[in-house]
Structure formats: structure tokens, C-alpha cells
Coordinates of C-alpha atoms and ligand atoms in Angstrom, one line a residue:
X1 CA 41.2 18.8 -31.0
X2 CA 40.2 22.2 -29.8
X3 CA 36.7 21.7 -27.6
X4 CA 34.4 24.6 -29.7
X5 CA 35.5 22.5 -32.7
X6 CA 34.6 19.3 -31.8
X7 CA 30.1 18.7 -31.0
X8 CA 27.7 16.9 -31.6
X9 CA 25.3 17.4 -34.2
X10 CA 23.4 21.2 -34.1
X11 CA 25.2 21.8 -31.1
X12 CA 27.4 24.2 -32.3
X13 CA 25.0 27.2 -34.3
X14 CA 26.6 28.1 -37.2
X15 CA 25.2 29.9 -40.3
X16 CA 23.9 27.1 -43.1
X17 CA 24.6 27.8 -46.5
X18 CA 27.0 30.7 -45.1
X19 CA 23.5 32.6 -44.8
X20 CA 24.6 36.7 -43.9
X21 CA 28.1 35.8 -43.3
X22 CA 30.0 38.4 -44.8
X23 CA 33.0 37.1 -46.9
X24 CA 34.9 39.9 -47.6
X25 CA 34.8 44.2 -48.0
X26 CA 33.8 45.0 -52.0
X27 CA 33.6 48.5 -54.1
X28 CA 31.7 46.2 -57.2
X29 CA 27.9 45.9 -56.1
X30 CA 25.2 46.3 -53.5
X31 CA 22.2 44.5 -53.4
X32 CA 19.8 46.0 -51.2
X33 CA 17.4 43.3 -50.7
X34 CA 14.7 45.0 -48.3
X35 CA 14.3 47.8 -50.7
X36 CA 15.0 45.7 -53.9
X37 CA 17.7 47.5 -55.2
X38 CA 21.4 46.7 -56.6
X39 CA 23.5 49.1 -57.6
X40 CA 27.1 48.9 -59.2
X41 CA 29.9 50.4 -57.3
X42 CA 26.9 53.2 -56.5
X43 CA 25.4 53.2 -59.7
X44 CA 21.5 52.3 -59.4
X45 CA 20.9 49.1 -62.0
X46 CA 18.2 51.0 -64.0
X47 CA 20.7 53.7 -64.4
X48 CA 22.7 51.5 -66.1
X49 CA 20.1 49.6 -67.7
X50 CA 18.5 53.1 -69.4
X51 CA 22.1 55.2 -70.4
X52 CA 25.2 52.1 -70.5
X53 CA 26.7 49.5 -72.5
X54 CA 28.3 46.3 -71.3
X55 CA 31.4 47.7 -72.7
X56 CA 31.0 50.6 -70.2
X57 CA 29.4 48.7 -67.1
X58 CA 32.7 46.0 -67.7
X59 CA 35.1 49.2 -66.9
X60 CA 33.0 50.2 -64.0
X61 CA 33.1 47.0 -62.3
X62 CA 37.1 46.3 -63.4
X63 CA 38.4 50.4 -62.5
X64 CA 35.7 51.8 -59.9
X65 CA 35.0 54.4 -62.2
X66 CA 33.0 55.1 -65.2
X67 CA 35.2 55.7 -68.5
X68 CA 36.1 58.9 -69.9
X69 CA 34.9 58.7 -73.7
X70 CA 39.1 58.0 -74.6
X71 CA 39.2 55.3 -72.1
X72 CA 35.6 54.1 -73.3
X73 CA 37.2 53.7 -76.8
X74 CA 40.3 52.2 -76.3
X75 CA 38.7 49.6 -73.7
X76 CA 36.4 48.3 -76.9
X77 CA 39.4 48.5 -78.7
X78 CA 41.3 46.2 -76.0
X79 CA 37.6 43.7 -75.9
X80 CA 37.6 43.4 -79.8
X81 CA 41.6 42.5 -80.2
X82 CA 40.5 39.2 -78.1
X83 CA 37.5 38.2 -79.7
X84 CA 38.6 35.5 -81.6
X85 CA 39.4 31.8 -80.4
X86 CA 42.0 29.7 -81.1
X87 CA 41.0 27.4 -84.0
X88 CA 41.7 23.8 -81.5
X89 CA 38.8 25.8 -79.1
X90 CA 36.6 26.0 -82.2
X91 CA 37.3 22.6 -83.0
X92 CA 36.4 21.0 -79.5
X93 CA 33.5 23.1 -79.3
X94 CA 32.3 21.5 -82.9
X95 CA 32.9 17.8 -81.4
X96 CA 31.9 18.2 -77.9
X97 CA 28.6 20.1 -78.5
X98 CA 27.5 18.1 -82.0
X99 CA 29.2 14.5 -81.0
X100 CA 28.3 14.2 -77.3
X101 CA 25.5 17.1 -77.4
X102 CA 26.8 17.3 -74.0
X103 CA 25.4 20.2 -71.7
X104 CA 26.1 23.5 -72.8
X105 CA 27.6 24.7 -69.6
X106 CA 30.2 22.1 -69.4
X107 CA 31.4 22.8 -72.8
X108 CA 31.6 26.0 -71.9
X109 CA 33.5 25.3 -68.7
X110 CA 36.1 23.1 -70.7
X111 CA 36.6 25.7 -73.5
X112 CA 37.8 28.2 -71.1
X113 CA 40.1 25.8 -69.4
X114 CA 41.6 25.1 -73.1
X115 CA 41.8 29.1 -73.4
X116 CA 44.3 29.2 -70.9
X117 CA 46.9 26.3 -72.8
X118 CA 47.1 28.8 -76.3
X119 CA 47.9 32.1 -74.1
X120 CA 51.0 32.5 -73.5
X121 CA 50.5 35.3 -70.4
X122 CA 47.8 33.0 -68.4
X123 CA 50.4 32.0 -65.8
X124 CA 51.7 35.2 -65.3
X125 CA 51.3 36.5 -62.1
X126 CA 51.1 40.2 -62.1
X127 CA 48.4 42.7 -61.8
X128 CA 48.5 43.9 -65.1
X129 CA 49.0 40.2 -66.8
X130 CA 45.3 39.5 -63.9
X131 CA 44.0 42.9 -65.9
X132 CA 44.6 41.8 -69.4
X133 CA 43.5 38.2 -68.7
X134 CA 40.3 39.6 -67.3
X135 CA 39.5 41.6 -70.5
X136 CA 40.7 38.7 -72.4
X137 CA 38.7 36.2 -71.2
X138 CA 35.5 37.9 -70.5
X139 CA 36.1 38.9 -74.6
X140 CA 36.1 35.5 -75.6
X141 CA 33.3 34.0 -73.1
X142 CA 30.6 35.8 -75.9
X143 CA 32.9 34.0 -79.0
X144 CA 32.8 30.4 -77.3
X145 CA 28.8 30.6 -76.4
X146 CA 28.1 31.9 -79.7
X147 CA 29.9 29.1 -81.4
X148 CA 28.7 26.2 -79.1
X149 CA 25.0 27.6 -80.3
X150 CA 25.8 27.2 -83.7
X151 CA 27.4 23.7 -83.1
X152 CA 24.6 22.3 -81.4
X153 CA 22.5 22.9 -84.6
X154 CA 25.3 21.4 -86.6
X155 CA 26.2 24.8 -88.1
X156 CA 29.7 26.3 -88.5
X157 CA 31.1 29.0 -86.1
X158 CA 31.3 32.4 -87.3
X159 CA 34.1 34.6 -86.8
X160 CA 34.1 37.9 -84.5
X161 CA 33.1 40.9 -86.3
X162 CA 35.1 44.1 -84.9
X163 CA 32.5 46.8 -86.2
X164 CA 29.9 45.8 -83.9
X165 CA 29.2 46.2 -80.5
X166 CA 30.2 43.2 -77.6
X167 CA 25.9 42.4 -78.0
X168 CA 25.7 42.8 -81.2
X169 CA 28.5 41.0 -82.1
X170 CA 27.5 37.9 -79.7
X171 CA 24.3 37.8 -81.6
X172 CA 26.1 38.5 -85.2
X173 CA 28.0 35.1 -83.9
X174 CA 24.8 33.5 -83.1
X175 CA 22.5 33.9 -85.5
X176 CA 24.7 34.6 -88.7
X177 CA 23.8 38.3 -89.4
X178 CA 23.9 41.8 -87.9
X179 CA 21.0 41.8 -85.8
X180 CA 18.5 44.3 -85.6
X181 CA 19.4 47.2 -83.7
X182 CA 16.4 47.1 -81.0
X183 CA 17.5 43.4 -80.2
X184 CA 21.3 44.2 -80.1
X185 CA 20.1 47.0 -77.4
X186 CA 17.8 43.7 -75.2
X187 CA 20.9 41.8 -75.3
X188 CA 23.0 44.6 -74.1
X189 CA 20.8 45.6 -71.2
X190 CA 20.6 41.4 -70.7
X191 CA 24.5 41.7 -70.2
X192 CA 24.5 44.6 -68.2
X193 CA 21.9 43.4 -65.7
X194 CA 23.5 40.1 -65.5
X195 CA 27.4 41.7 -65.3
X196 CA 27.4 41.8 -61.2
X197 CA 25.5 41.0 -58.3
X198 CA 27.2 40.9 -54.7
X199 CA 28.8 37.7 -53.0
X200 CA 26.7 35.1 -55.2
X201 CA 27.7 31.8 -55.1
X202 CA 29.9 31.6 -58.6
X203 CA 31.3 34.8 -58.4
X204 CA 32.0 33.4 -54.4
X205 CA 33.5 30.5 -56.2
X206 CA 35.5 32.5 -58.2
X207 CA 37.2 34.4 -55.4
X208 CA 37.5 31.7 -53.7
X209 CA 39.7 30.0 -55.7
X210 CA 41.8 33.7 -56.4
X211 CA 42.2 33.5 -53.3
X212 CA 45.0 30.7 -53.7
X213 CA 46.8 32.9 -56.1
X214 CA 45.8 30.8 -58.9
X215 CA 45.3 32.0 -62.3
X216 CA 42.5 34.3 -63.7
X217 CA 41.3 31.0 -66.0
X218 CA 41.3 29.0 -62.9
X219 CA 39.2 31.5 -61.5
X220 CA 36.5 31.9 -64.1
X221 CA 35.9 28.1 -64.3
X222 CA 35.1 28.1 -60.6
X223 CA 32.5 30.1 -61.2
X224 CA 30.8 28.9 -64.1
X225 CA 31.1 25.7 -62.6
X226 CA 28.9 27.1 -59.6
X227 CA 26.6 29.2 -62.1
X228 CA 25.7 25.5 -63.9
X229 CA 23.5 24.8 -61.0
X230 CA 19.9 24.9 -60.9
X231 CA 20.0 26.6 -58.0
X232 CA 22.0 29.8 -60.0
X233 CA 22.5 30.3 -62.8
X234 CA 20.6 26.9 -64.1
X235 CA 17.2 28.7 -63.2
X236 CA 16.5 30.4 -66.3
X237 CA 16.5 27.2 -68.4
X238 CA 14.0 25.9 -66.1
X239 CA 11.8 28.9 -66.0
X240 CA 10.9 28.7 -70.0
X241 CA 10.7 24.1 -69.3
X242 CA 8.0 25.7 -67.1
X243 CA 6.2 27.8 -69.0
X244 CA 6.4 25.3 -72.1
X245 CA 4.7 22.4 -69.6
X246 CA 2.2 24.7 -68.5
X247 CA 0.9 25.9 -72.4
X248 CA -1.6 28.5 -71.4
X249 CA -2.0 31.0 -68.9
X250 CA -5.4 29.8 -67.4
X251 CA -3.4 26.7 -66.5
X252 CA -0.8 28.6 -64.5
X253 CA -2.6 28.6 -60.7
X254 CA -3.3 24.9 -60.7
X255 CA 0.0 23.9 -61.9
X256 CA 1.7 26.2 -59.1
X257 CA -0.7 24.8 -56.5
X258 CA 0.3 21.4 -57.2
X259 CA 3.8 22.0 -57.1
X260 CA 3.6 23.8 -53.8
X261 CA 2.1 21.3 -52.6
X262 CA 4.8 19.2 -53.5
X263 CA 6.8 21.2 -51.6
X264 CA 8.5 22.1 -55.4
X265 CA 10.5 25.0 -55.8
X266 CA 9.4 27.1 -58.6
X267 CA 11.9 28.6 -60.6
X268 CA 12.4 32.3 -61.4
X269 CA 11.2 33.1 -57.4
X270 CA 12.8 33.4 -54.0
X271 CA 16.3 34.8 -53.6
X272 CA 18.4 34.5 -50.5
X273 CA 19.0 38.0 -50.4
X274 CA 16.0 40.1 -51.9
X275 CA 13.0 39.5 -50.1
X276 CA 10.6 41.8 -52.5
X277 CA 10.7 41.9 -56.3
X278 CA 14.7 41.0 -58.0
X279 CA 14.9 45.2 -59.9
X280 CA 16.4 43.0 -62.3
X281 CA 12.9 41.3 -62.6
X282 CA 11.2 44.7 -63.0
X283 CA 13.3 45.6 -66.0
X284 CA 13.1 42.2 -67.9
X285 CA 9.0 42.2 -67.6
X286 CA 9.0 45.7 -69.2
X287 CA 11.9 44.3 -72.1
X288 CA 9.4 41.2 -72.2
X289 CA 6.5 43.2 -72.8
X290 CA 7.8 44.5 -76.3
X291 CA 10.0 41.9 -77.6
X292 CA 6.9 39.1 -76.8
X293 CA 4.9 41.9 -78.8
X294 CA 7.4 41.6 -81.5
X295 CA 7.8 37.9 -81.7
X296 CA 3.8 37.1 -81.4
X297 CA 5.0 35.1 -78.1
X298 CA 3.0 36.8 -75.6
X299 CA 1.2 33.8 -74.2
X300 CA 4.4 33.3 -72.3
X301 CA 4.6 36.7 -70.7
X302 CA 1.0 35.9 -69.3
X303 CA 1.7 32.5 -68.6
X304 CA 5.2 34.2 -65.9
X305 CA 2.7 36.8 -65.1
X306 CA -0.5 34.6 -64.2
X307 CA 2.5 32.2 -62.1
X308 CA 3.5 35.3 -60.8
X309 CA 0.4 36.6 -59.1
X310 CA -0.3 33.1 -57.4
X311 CA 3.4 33.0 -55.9
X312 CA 3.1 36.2 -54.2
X313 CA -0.5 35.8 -53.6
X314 CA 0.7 32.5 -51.6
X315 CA 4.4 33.4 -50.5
X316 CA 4.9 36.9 -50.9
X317 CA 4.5 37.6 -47.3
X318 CA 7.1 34.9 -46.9
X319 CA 9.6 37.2 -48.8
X320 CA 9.1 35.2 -52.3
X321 CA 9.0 37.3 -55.2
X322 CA 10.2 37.0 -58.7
X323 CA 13.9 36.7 -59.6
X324 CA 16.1 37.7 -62.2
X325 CA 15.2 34.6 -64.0
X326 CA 11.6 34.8 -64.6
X327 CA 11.2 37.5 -67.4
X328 CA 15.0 36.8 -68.5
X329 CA 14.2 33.5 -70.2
X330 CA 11.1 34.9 -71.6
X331 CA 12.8 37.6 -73.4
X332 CA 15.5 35.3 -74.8
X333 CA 13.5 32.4 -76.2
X334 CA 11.3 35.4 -77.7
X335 CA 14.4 36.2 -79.4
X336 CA 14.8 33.2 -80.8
X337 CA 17.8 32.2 -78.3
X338 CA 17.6 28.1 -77.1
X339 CA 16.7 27.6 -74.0
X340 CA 20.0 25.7 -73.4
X341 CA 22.0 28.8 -74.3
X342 CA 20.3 30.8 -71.3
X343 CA 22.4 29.8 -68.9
X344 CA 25.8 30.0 -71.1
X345 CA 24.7 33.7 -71.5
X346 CA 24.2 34.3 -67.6
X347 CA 27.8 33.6 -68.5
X348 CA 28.7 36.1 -70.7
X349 CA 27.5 38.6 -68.3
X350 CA 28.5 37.5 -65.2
X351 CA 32.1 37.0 -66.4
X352 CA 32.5 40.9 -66.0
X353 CA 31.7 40.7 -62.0
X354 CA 33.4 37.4 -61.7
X355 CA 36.8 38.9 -63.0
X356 CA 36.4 42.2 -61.6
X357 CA 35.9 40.3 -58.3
X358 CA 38.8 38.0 -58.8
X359 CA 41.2 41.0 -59.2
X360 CA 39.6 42.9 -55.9
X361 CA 40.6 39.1 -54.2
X362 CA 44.2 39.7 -55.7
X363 CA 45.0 43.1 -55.0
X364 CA 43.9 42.7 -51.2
X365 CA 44.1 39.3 -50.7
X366 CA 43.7 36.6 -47.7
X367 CA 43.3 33.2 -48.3
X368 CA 40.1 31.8 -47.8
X369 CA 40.0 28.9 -45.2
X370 CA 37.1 28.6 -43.0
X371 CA 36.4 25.9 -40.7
X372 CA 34.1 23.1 -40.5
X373 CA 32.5 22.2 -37.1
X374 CA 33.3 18.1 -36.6
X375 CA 30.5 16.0 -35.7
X376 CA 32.3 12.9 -36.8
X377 CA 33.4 10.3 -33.9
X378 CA 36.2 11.4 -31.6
X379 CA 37.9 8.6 -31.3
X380 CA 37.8 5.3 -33.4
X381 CA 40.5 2.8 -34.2
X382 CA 41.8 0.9 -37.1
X383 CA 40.2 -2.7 -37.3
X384 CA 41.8 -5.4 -39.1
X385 CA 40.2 -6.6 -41.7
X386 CA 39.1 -10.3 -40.9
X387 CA 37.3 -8.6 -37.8
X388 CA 35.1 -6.4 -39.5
X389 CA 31.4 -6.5 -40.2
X390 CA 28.9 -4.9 -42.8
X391 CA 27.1 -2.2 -40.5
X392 CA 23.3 -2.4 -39.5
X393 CA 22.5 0.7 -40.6
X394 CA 25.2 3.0 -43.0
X395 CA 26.1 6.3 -41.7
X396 CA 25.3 8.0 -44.6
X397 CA 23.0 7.7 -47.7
X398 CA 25.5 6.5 -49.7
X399 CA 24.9 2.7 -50.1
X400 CA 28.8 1.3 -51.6
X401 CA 27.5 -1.0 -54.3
X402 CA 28.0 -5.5 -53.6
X403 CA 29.5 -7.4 -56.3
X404 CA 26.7 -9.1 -58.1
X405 CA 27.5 -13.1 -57.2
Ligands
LIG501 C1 20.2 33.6 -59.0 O1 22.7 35.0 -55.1 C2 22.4 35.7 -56.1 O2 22.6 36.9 -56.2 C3 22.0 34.8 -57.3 C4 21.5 35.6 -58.5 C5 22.7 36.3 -59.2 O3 22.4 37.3 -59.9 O4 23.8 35.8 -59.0 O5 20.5 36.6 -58.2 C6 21.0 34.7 -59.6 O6 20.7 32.6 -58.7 C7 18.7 33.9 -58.8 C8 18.0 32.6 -58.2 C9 17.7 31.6 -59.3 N1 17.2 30.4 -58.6 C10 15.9 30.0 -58.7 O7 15.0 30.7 -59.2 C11 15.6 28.7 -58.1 C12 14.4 28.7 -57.2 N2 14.7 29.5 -56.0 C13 15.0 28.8 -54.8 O8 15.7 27.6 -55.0 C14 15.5 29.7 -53.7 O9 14.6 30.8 -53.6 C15 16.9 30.2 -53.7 C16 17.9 29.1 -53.8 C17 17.1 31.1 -54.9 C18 17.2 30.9 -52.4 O10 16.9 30.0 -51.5 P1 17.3 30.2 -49.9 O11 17.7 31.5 -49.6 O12 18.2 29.1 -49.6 O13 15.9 30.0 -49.3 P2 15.3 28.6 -48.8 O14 15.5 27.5 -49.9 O15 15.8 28.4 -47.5 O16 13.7 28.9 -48.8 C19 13.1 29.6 -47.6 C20 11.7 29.2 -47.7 C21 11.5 27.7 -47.8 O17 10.2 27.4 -47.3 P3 10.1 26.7 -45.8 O18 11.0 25.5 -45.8 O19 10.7 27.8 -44.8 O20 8.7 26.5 -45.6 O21 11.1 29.7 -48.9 C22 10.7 28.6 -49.7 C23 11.4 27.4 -49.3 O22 10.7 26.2 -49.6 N3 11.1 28.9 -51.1 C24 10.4 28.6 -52.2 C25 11.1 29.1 -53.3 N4 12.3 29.7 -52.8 C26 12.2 29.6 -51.5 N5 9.2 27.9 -52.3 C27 8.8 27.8 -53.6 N6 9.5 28.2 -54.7 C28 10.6 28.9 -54.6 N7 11.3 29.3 -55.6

């Protein structure tokens, strides 16, 4: 075994976590987090937040470009022939999100794996089959989270709409009607800001897995897989727990005191990269401001606010600020959106980045295999079984369960 390989313990520095190791060269985003910025392939996030569409910021991500008004038309065109599911997807969403009321996520994470049995081009392995899968697919995320919504409330899916806009057809899926124009616009900029954000750890999944030439619906389960957690994508639904346990804004300090003290993470704060305020977070307070106006919810604004000013009163200078997921949550629940669907709509934006990614990883591709440093024993030999005895002490934390006698 090669010596550099082989140590003891820490002996060997390597970076945890992958922390600042660079994976690979991108065109899609830059997150500047000294200054707080991101920008898509350039393009400065409140740019995009102020004059695009998802529609628009999807073609950006996929091509490099921005669309010519031809090319913006015919890509909706493309994104509303693929709405629609196959009715067995409709029909495993209705049993798997009434029957087991199983998480959201992992419905979501089976759907797309059935996707890829009803369409007939998954397997193909060609750059424009990658292209029209990635379209496809990122289409139909906003069709299957829509109609696991309406299952979880027992209600029947309903069908794509093809006169409306990706957002304001997600919601028409949602909620049953054509939503009001100002909300169709929040869940558009909601989409956009969530459509990218550098080498995060789903859409690292997701390229990961690309990587092995494996198909685009291989891909995309990677990554939503890896956007389940807690630690990602699994932080919104735990910001709104939050606020709901802490009711009132005067009870925000104490709560965020005690938790600190607990050594508690609090969600919707800290970022490995940004190490001042998430842009994202910037944007979604402002959206927050007028849509908790709207809804008569603003004691949760000032509930994130009040947290807000203790965490970077405390940690600020530690380079903890508020993420993405602090106002996002806010907005959507405000909206009338379940708090279990917050996470399944990180989803439906990040599926754009994901797939744009995943065809970046095709076209200049190297498999990804890094290397693990081996702290295991050197040398150990096979012991019969009549000579072996239960350990003092086990080597790891996992205990392998006795037989009850
Ligand atoms: C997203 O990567 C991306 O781009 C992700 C994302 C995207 O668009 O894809 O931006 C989306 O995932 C946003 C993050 C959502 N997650 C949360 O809000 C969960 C809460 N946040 C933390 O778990 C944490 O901040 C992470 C996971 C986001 C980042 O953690 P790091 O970089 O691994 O930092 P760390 O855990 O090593 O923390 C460094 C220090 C620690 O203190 P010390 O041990 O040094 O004393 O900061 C503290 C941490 O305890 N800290 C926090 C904290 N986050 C970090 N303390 C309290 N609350 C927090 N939220």
C-alpha cells in the first residue's frame, strides 16, 4: 500500500467535508462569499431576480447565453410539451403520499426514478437525448411536486395548464386555480433564486454521478437525494418548525440563547461558503415584507428578523449570517404553501442547475474518483471462528444487535 496513503488518524491533513477543494472548472454560477454575491454565468442574482423568468434563467444556465425572444419562445414551447406525467407517476404519487404519508422528498425522489421507465429516450446516450432529458425532467419536477401537495391533502392531481407560465402553472397545479398574478411573480423569483448556486452538495451529487456516464434521471435523483438533508435543502422546513415553536417575536432571543448554548444549529444561518448575508436572503426579506403584509402573517417576519439580530449580534463576527432559507420559508407558508412542500420546491428550482451541471460533467467529462486516506489496521488476519472473542471495547459506535435469549 502506497506509504502517503496509509497513517494514522489526523496524520495525513486533508480537507474535511471537501472544504475549498475545487471539483471541477464551471461557466453556470459564482458565489462570491466575501462580498455576498452569486451570479449566473456573470449575471448578478438581483439582475435576474428584478428583469427574468425561470423559463429564461433555465436557458442561461443550460446554453451560456441568455435567449433571443425566438429562442425564449420555443424553449417554453419545448418546457410545456413535457409537463404532463405519466398516469402510473400520478397513481404512485396518490398512494405513496396519502397511504404511507411518507416524506415528501422521498416521493419525489421515487417519482423521478419512475419517469425514467415510461420515456423511451432516458437511456440514450447522446448530447442532444442529455439536452432533451434535461428540459424534460426539470418540466415535470414542478408537475410531480404539485401533485404530491394535492395528495397529501387527499385531493386529486390537476393536469398542466399550457397558457401559463412554469410558476404560475406550478401553483395552478397546487392550489387548483390560476393564481394571482403578484404570487405567480414570488414563485418565479423563488425559482430563479433557487435555479443555481456553485459546487453545492446535491448539485455535487449530481455530477458526481454524471460522471459515470449514467443517465440524466440517475443524475437528478442524486441530487435530490443530497438536497433531502437538513443540512441543504432540508433547512427551510426547519426554519418555519422554528418560528411556529417560538410564537412571538419577544420570545425570539431567549429561545436562540438557549439553543446556542446547546451548541444547536439554527437553521436558516451559516453557509460554508458566504460568510456575510446569503443575497438570496436579502431578496426573500424584501418578497417577505409584502407577501406577510398581504397574508396578515407578519409576526413571522419579525419573529426571522428578531432571531436574526441575536445571531449576528452573537456570530456574525464568526461569519454567520442568514441563508437562503430564512425568509424563503417565510414567504411560502405566507403563501399558503405546507411547510413539507418547501423543500420539494428547493427542487423545482434547483433542478435547472442540477441538469445544467450534469451536461457541463458530460460534455467535458472525467470520472470522479478521489481517494480516501486509510487509517484502518495494516495488517490483520482471518481468525477462525471457534477462536474468536466479543471485543472489550467496539471500534465504532455501531453496537451489532445480541439475540434476545
Ligand atoms: C443551503 O452549499 C450551498 O450553496 C447550499 C445552498 C444552496 O443554494 O445550495 O446555499 C443551500 O444548503 C443553505 C444552508 C442551509 N442549512 C442550514 O441553514 C442549516 C444550518 N446551517 C449549518 O448547519 C451550517 O452553517 C452549514 C451546514 C450550512 C455550513 O456549515 P459548515 O461550513 O460545515 O460550518 P460548520 O458547521 O463547520 O460551522 C463552523 C462554526 C461552528 O462553530 P465552532 O464549532 O467553530 O465553534 O460555526 C458554527 C458551528 O457550530 N455554526 C453555527 C451555524 N452554522 C455554523 N452555529 C449556530 N447555528 C448555525 N446555523
Amino acid at each position: 500500500m502506497s506509504k502517503k496513503l496509509v497513517a494514522k488518524p489526523g496524520e495525513v491533513e486533508f480537507a474535511k467535508g471537501m472544504e475549498g477543494v475545487i471539483a471541477r472548472e464551471s461557466t453556470k454560477s459564482y458565489v462570491d462569499g466575501e462580498n455576498g454575491k452569486l451570479y449566473y454565468h456573470g449575471i448578478p442574482i438581483e439582475e435576474l431576480a428584478e428583469h427574468s423568468t425561470y423559463e429564461e434563467t433555465f436557458f442561461l444556465l443550460l446554453y451560456d447565453r441568455l435567449p433571443t425572444e425566438p429562442e425564449l419562445a420555443f424553449f417554453k414551447e419545448r418546457m410545456v410539451q413535457y409537463r404532463d406525467l405519466p398516469d402510473d407517476v400520478y397513481e404512485f404519487i396518490a398512494r405513496a403520499a396519502r397511504r404511507f404519508n411518507s416524506h415528501p422528498m422521498a416521493v419525489l425522489r421515487t417519482a423521478v426514478s419512475m419517469l425514467a421507465l415510461f420515456d423511451e429516450s432516458a437511456e440514450e446516450d447522446s448530447l442532444p437525448a442529455h439536452e432533451r432529458e434535461a428540459i424534460k425532467i426539470t418540466s415535470k419536477l414542478a408537475t410531480i411536486v404539485a401533485a404530491i401537495g394535492r395528495a397529501r391533502k387527499g385531493l386529486e392531481p390537476v393536469r398542466p395548464r399550457s397558457d401559463l407560465s412554469h410558476a404560475a402553472n406550478f401553483l395552478y397545479m397546487l392550489f387548483g386555480e390560476a393564481p394571482d398574478p403578484y404570487y405567480a411573480r414570488v414563485m418565479d423569483v423563488i425559482l430563479i433564486l433557487h435555479a443555481d448556486h456553485g459546487c453545492n452538495a446535491s448539485t455535487f451529487a449530481t455530477i458526481v454521478v454524471k460522471s459515470t456516464l449514467t443517465d440524466m434521471h440517475s443524475s437528478v435523483v442524486a441530487g435530490i437525494g443530497s438536497l433531502k438533508g437538513p443540512l441543504h435543502g432540508g433547512a427551510n422546513e426547519r426554519v418555519m418548525k422554528m418560528l411556529q415553536e417560538i410564537g412571538e417575536p419577544e420570545r425570539a432571543e431567549a429561545w436562540v440563547l438557549r439553543a446556542l448554548e446547546r451548541k444547536q444549529k439554527i437553521m436558516g444561518f451559516g453557509h460554508r461558503v458566504y460568510k456575510t448575508y446569503d443575497p438570496r436572503a436579502r431578496i426573500l426579506h424584501d418578497y417577505a415584507v409584502e407577501v406577510t403584509k398581504r397574508a396578515g402573517t407578519e409576526k413571522y417576519l419579525k419573529i426571522a428578523e428578531a432571531i436574526e439580530k441575536v445571531m449576528v449580534e452573537r456570530l456574525g463576527q464568526k461569519g454567520i449570517f442568514p441563508n437562503v432559507d430564512l425568509y424563503s420559508g417565510v414567504v411560502m407558508a405566507s403563501m399558503g404553501i405546507d411547510t413539507a412542500l418547501f423543500t420539494p420546491i428547493f427542487a423545482v428550482a434547483r433542478v435547472a442547475g442540477w441538469t445544467a451541471h450534469a451536461l457541463e460533467q458530460r460534455i467535458d467529462n472525467r470520472l470522479f474518483r478521489p481517494r480516501f486516506v486509510y487509517v484502518g489496521p495494516e495488517l490483520e488476519h482471518w481468525v477462525p471462528l471457534e477462536e474468536r472473542k466479543e471485543p472489550e471495547q467496539e471500534p465504532t459506535p455501531l453496537k451489532p444487535l445480541k439475540k434476545e435469549l
